[in-house]
Coordinates of C-alpha atoms in Angstrom, one line a residue:
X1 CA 23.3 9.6 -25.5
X2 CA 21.8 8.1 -29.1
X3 CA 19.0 6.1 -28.1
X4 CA 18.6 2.7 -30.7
X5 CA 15.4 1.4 -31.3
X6 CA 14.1 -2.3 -31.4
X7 CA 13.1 -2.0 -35.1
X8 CA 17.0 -0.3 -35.5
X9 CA 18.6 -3.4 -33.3
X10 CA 17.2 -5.6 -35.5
X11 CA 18.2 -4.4 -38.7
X12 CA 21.5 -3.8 -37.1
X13 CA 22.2 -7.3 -35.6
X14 CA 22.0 -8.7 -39.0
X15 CA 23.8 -6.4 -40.6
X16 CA 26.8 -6.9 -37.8
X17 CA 26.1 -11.0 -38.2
X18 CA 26.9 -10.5 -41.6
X19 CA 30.2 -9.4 -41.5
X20 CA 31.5 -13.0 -40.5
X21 CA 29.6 -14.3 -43.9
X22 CA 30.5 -11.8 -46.1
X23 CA 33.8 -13.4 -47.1
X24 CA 35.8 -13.2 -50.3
X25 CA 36.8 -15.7 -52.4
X26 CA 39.1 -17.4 -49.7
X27 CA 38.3 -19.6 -46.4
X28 CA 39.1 -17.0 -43.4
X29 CA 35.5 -15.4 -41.6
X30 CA 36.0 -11.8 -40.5
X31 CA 35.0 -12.0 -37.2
X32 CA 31.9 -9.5 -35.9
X33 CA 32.4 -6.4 -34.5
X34 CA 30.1 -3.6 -33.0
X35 CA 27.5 -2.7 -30.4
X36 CA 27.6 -6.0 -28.4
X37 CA 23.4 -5.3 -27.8
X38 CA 22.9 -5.1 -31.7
X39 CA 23.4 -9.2 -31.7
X40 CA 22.6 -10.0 -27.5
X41 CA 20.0 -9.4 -25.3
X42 CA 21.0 -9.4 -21.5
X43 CA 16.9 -10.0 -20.2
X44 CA 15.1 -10.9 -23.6
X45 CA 13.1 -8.0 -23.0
X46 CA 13.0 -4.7 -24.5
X47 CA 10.6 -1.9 -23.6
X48 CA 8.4 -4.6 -22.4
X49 CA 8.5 -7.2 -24.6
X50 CA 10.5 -10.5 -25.5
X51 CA 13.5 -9.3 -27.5
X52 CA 13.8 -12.5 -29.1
X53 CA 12.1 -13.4 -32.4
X54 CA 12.7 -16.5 -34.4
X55 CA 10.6 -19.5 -35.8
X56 CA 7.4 -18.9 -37.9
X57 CA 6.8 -16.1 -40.0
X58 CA 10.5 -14.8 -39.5
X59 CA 12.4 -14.2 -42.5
X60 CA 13.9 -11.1 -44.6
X61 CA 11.2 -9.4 -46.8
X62 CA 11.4 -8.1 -50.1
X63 CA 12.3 -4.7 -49.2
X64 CA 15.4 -5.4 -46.6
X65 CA 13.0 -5.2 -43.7
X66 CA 13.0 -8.1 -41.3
X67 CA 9.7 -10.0 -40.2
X68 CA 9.9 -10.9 -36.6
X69 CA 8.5 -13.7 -36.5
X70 CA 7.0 -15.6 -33.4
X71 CA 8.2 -13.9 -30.1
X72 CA 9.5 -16.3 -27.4
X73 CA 9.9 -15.5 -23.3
X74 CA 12.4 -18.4 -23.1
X75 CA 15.6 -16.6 -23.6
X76 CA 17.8 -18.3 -26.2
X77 CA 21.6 -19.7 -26.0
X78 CA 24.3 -17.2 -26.0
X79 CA 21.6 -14.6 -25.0
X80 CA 21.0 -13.8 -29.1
X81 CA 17.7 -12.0 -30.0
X82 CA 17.4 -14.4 -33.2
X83 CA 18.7 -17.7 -34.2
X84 CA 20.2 -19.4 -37.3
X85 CA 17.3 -20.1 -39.3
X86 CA 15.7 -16.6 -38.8
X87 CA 18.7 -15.1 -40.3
X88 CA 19.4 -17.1 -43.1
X89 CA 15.3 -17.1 -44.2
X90 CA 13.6 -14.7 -46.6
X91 CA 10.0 -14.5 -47.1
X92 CA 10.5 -12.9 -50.6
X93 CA 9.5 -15.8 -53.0
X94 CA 13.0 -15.2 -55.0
X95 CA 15.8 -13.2 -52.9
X96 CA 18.7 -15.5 -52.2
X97 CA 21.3 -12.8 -51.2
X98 CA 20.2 -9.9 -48.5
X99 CA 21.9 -6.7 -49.0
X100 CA 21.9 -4.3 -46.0
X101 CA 24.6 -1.7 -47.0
X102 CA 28.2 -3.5 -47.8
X103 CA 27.4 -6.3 -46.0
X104 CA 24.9 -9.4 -47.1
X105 CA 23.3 -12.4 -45.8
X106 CA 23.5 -15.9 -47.8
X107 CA 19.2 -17.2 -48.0
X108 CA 19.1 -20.8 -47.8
X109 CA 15.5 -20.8 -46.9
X110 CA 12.8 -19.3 -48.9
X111 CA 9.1 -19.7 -47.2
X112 CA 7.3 -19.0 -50.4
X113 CA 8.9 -21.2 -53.1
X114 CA 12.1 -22.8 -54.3
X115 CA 14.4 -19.6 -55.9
X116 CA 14.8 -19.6 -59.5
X117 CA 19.3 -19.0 -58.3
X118 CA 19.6 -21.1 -55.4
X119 CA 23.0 -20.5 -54.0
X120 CA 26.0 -22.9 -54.0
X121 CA 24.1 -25.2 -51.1
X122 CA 20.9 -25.3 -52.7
X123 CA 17.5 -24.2 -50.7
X124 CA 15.7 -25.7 -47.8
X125 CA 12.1 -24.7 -49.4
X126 CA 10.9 -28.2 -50.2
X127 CA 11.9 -29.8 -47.7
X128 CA 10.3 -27.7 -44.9
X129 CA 7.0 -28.8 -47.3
X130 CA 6.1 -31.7 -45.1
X131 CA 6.6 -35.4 -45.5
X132 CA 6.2 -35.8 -48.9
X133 CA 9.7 -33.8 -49.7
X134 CA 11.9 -35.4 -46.6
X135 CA 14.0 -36.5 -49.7
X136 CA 14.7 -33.0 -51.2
X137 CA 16.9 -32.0 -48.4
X138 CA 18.1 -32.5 -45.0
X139 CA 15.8 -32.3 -42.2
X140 CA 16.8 -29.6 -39.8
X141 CA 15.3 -28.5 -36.5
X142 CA 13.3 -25.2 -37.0
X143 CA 12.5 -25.9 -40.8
X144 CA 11.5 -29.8 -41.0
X145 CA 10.3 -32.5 -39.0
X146 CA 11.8 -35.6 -38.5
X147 CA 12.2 -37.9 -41.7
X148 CA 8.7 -40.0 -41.7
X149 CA 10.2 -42.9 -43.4
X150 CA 14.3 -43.1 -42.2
X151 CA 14.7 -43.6 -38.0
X152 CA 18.4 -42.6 -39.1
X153 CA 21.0 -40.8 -41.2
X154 CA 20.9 -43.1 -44.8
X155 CA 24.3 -45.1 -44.4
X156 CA 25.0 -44.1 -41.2
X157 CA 26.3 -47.3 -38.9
X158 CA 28.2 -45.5 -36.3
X159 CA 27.4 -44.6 -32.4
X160 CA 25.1 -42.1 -31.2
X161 CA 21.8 -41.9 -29.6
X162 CA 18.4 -41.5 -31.3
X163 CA 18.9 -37.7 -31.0
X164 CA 22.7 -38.0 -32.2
X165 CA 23.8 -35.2 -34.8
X166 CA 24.8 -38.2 -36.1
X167 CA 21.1 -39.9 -36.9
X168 CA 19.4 -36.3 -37.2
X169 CA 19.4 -32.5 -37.3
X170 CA 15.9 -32.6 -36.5
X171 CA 16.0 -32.2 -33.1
X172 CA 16.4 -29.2 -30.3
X173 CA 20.1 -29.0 -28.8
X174 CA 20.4 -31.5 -26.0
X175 CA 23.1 -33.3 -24.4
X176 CA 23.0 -36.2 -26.4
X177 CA 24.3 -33.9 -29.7
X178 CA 26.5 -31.8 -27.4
X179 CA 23.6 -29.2 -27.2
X180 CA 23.8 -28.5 -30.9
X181 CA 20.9 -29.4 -32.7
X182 CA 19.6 -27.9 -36.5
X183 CA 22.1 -25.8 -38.1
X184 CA 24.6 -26.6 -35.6
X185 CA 24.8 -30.1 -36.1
X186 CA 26.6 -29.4 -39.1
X187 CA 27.9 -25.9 -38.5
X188 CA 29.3 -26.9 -35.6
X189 CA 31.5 -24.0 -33.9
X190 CA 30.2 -20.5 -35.7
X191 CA 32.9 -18.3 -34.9
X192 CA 31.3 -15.3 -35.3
X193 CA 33.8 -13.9 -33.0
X194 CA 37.0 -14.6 -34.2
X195 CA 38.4 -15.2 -37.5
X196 CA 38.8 -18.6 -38.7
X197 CA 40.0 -20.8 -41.4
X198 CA 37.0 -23.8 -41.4
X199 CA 35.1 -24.0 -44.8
X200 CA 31.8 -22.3 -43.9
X201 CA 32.6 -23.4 -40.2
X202 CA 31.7 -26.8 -41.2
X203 CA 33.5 -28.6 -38.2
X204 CA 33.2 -31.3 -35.5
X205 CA 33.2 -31.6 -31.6
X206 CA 36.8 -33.7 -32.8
X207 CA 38.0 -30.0 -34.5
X208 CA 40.5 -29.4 -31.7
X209 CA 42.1 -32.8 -33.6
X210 CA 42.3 -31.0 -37.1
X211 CA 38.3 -32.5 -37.7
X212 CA 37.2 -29.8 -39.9
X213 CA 36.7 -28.8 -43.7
X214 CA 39.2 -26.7 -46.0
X215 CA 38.5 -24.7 -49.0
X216 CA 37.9 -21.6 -51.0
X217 CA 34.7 -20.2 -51.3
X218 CA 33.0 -18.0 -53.5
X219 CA 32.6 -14.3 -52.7
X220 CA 28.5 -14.3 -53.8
X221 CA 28.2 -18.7 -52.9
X222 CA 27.9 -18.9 -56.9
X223 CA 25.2 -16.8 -57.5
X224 CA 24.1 -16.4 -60.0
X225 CA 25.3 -19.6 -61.4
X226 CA 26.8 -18.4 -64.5
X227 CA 30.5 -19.3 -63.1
X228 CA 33.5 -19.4 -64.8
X229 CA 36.4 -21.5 -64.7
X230 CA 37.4 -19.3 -61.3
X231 CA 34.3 -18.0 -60.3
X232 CA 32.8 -21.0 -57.8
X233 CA 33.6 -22.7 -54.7
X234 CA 36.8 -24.5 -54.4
X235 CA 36.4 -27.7 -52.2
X236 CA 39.0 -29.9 -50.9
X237 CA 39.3 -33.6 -51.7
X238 CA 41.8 -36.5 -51.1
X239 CA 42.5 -39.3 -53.9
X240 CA 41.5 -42.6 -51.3
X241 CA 43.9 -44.7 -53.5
X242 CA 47.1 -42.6 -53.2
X243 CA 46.5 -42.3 -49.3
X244 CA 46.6 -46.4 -49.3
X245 CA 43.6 -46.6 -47.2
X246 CA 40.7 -48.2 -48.6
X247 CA 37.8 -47.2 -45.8
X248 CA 36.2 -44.1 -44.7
X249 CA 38.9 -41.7 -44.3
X250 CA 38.5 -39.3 -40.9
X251 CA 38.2 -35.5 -41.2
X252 CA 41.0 -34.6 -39.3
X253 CA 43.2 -36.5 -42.1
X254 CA 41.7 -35.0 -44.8
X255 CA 39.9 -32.2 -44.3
X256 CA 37.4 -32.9 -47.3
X257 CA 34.2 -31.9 -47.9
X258 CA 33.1 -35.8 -48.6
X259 CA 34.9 -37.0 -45.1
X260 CA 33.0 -34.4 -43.6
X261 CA 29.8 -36.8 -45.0
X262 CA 30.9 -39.4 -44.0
X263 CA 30.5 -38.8 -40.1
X264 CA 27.0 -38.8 -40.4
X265 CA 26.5 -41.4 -44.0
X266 CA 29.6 -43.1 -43.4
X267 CA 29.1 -46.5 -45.5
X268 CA 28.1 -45.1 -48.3
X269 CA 32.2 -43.8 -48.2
X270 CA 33.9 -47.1 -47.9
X271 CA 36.1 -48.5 -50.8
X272 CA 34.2 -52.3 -50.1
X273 CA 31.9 -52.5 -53.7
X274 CA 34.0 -50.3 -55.2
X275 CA 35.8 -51.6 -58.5
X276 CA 35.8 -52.8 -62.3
X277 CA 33.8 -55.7 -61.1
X278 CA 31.3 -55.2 -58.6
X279 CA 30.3 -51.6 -58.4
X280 CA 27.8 -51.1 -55.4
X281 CA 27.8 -47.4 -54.9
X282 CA 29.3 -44.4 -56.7
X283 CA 32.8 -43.5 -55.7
X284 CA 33.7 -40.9 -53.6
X285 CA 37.4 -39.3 -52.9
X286 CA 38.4 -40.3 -56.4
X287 CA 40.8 -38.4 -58.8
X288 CA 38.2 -38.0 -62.2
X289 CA 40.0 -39.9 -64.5
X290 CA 41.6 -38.2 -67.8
X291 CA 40.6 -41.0 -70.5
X292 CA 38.0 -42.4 -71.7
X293 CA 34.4 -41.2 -71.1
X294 CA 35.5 -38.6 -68.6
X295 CA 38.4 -36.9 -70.9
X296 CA 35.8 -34.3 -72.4
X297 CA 35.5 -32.5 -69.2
X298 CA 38.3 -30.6 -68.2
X299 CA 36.8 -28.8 -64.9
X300 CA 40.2 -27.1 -64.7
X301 CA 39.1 -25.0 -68.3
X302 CA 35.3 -25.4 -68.4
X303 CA 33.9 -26.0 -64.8
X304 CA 30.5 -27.3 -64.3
X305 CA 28.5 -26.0 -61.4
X306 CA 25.8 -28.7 -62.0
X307 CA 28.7 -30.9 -61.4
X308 CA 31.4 -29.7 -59.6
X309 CA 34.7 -31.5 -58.2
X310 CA 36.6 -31.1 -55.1
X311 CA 40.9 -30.8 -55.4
X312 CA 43.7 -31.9 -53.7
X313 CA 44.7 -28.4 -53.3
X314 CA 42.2 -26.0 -53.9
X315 CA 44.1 -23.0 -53.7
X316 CA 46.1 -24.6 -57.4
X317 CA 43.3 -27.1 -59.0
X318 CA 45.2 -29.1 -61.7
X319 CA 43.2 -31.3 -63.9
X320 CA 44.9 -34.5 -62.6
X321 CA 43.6 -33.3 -59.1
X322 CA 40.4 -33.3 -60.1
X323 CA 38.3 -35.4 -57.3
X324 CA 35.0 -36.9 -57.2
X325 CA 33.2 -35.7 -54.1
X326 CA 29.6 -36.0 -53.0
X327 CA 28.8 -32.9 -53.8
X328 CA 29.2 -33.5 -57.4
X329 CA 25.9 -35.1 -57.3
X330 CA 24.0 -34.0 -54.2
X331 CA 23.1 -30.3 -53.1
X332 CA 23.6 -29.7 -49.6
X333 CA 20.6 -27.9 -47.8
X334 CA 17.6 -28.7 -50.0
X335 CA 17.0 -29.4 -53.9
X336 CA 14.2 -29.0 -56.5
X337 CA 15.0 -32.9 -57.2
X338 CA 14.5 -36.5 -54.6
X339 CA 17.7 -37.6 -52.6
X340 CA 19.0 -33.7 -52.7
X341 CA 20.4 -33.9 -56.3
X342 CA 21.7 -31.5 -58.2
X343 CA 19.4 -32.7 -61.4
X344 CA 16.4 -34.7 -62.0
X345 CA 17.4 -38.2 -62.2
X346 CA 14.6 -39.6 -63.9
X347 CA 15.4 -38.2 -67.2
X348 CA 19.3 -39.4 -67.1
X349 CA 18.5 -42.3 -70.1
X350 CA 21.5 -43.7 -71.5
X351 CA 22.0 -43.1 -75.8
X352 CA 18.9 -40.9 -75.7
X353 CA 19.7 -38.1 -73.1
X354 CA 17.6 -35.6 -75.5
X355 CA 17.7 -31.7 -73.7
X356 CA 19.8 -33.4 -71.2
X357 CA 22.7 -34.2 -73.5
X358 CA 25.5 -32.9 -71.8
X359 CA 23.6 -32.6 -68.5
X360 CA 23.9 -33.9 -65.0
X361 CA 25.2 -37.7 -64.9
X362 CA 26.5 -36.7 -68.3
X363 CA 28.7 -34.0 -67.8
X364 CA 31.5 -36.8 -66.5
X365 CA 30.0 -39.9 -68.4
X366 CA 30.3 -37.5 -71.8
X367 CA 30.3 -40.6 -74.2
X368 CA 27.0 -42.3 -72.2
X369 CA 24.6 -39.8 -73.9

């Protein structure tokens, strides 16, 4: 009988949780398979210690090896010997991707420093730097504390407690965010066991109603970020003004990446403010208009990562498709810029962009430069 050691359970778990990561450039998760101790523990105890490691200190190293971490007696849910931070964390200063063999694990948390490639999502780092970065990405339970200025989600108005997933991510997994705190809050159902077709398993406790996202994503999450007109995440949108309904539209009609925001920053997604005469926040769910200002980028022919678009079908992206989502201007886990953006706002100046002609805000407002 081959006997496995801790250190080899460990490397092995994460290799196994990998496989459901390790997608190509299409939506479905390859659902784990293997030695069902590589990923549980039965007791959280192996030759007489706690099997499970997560919080401080754990993280991939440089050289593939994993650091452990802070040990824990309190067993964790689903019986797992880590958690969702601990495998998605590197203490290597740069390493974004983990390779362990064929398989490899996206980084969206370096301990050391923001990566030089952060991948498609951008990187937890600055955030996790106390609160004078809450606004460089969310605020997620095991990296960040609570937000020391917001009590709640920015343009979020709908129901929930205090510890809602709704308000926060900051919080442990409780009954008042269906036992889904952190990671989860957004992650909702990680179906590490089956395959599936969610976008990066970004659903809702509503998913058995069609609430979740749709798209095509990148086989290395657009690293490096040297993409091509195919080589990047596809992300699906909805144009708001050919559905006929002006407010937030649910997920479960649209499965886009921007409804998906809007559960937890819902009014910043409502059509009130929107217009030629009284703009009051940026649109969202919009098709990127062909004329004027906007005509010199054709994301169809000459994508921009720094500013990416979602499509009505993102399996065929036409150019008259082309939608405005949230992500066109915000990162998702963490950013090197305030309010999670993918550039630094401050030096967006109208008629005298300078190095950032043809940059952030101006890669759609071409002629504002």
């Amino acid at each position: 009988m081959t006997t496995i050691s801790l250190a080899e359970r460990r490397l092995l778990l994460f290799s196994i949780l990998t496989l459901a990561l390790s997608l190509s450039a299409g939506n479905a998760a390859a659902k784990v398979s293997g030695v069902c101790g590589n990923c549980h523990t039965m007791h959280n105890s192996q030759d007489g210690a706690p099997a499970l490691h997560s919080g401080v200190g754990a993280g991939w190293a440089d050289d593939g090896t994993f650091n452990a971490g802070e040990a824990s007696t309190t067993p964790a849910g689903y019986l797992l010997i880590s958690d969702c931070v601990g495998c998605h964390s590197s203490t290597s200063a740069d390493k974004t991707i983990i390779q362990l063999g064929d398989n490899r694990i996206p980084i969206v948390f370096n301990t050391g420093q923001y990566p030089s490639k952060a991948l498609a999502g951008g990187n937890f780092y600055n955030v996790s730097r106390g609160p004078d970065f809450d606004g460089y990405g969310h605020n997620v339970y095991g990296i960040s504390e609570h937000d020391s200025k917001l009590t709640t989600a920015p343009g979020n108005d709908r129901c929930g407690t205090a510890n809602s997933c709704h308000n926060t991510l900051a919080v442990a997994p409780s009954s008042q965010n269906y036992d889904r705190g952190g990671c989860q809050g957004c992650h909702y159902n990680v179906y590490h066991h089956q395959d599936s077709n969610v976008y990066r398993f970004l659903n809702s406790h509503e998913e058995k109603f069609g609430a979740y996202v749709e798209g095509v994503e990148h086989a290395s999450w657009e690293y490096p970020d040297d993409t091509t007109s195919t080589e990047h995440n596809f992300y699906k949108g909805v144009d708001r003004n050919d559905t006929g309904q002006g407010g937030t539209l649910e997920l479960k009609q649209t499965h886009s990446i921007s409804s998906y925001c809007a559960g937890c920053h819902n009014t910043f997604h409502s059509i009130n403010g929107i217009g030629m005469d009284t703009w009051l926040r940026h649109p969202t769910d919009i098709v990127l208009p062909e004329t004027g200002e906007y005509a010199q980028y054709n994301p169809v022919s000459n994508y921009e990562v720094q500013s990416p678009v979602a499509w009505i079908d993102p399996a065929s992206p036409q150019r008259d498709e082309a939608i405005v989502m949230c992500l066109s201007c915000h990162r998702v886990h963490g950013s090197e810029y305030p309010d999670i953006l993918r550039w630094d706002y401050s030096k967006m100046i109208a008629n005298e962009a300078g190095d950032e002609e043809g940059n952030g805000c101006f890669v759609c407002h071409a002629t504002k430069d």
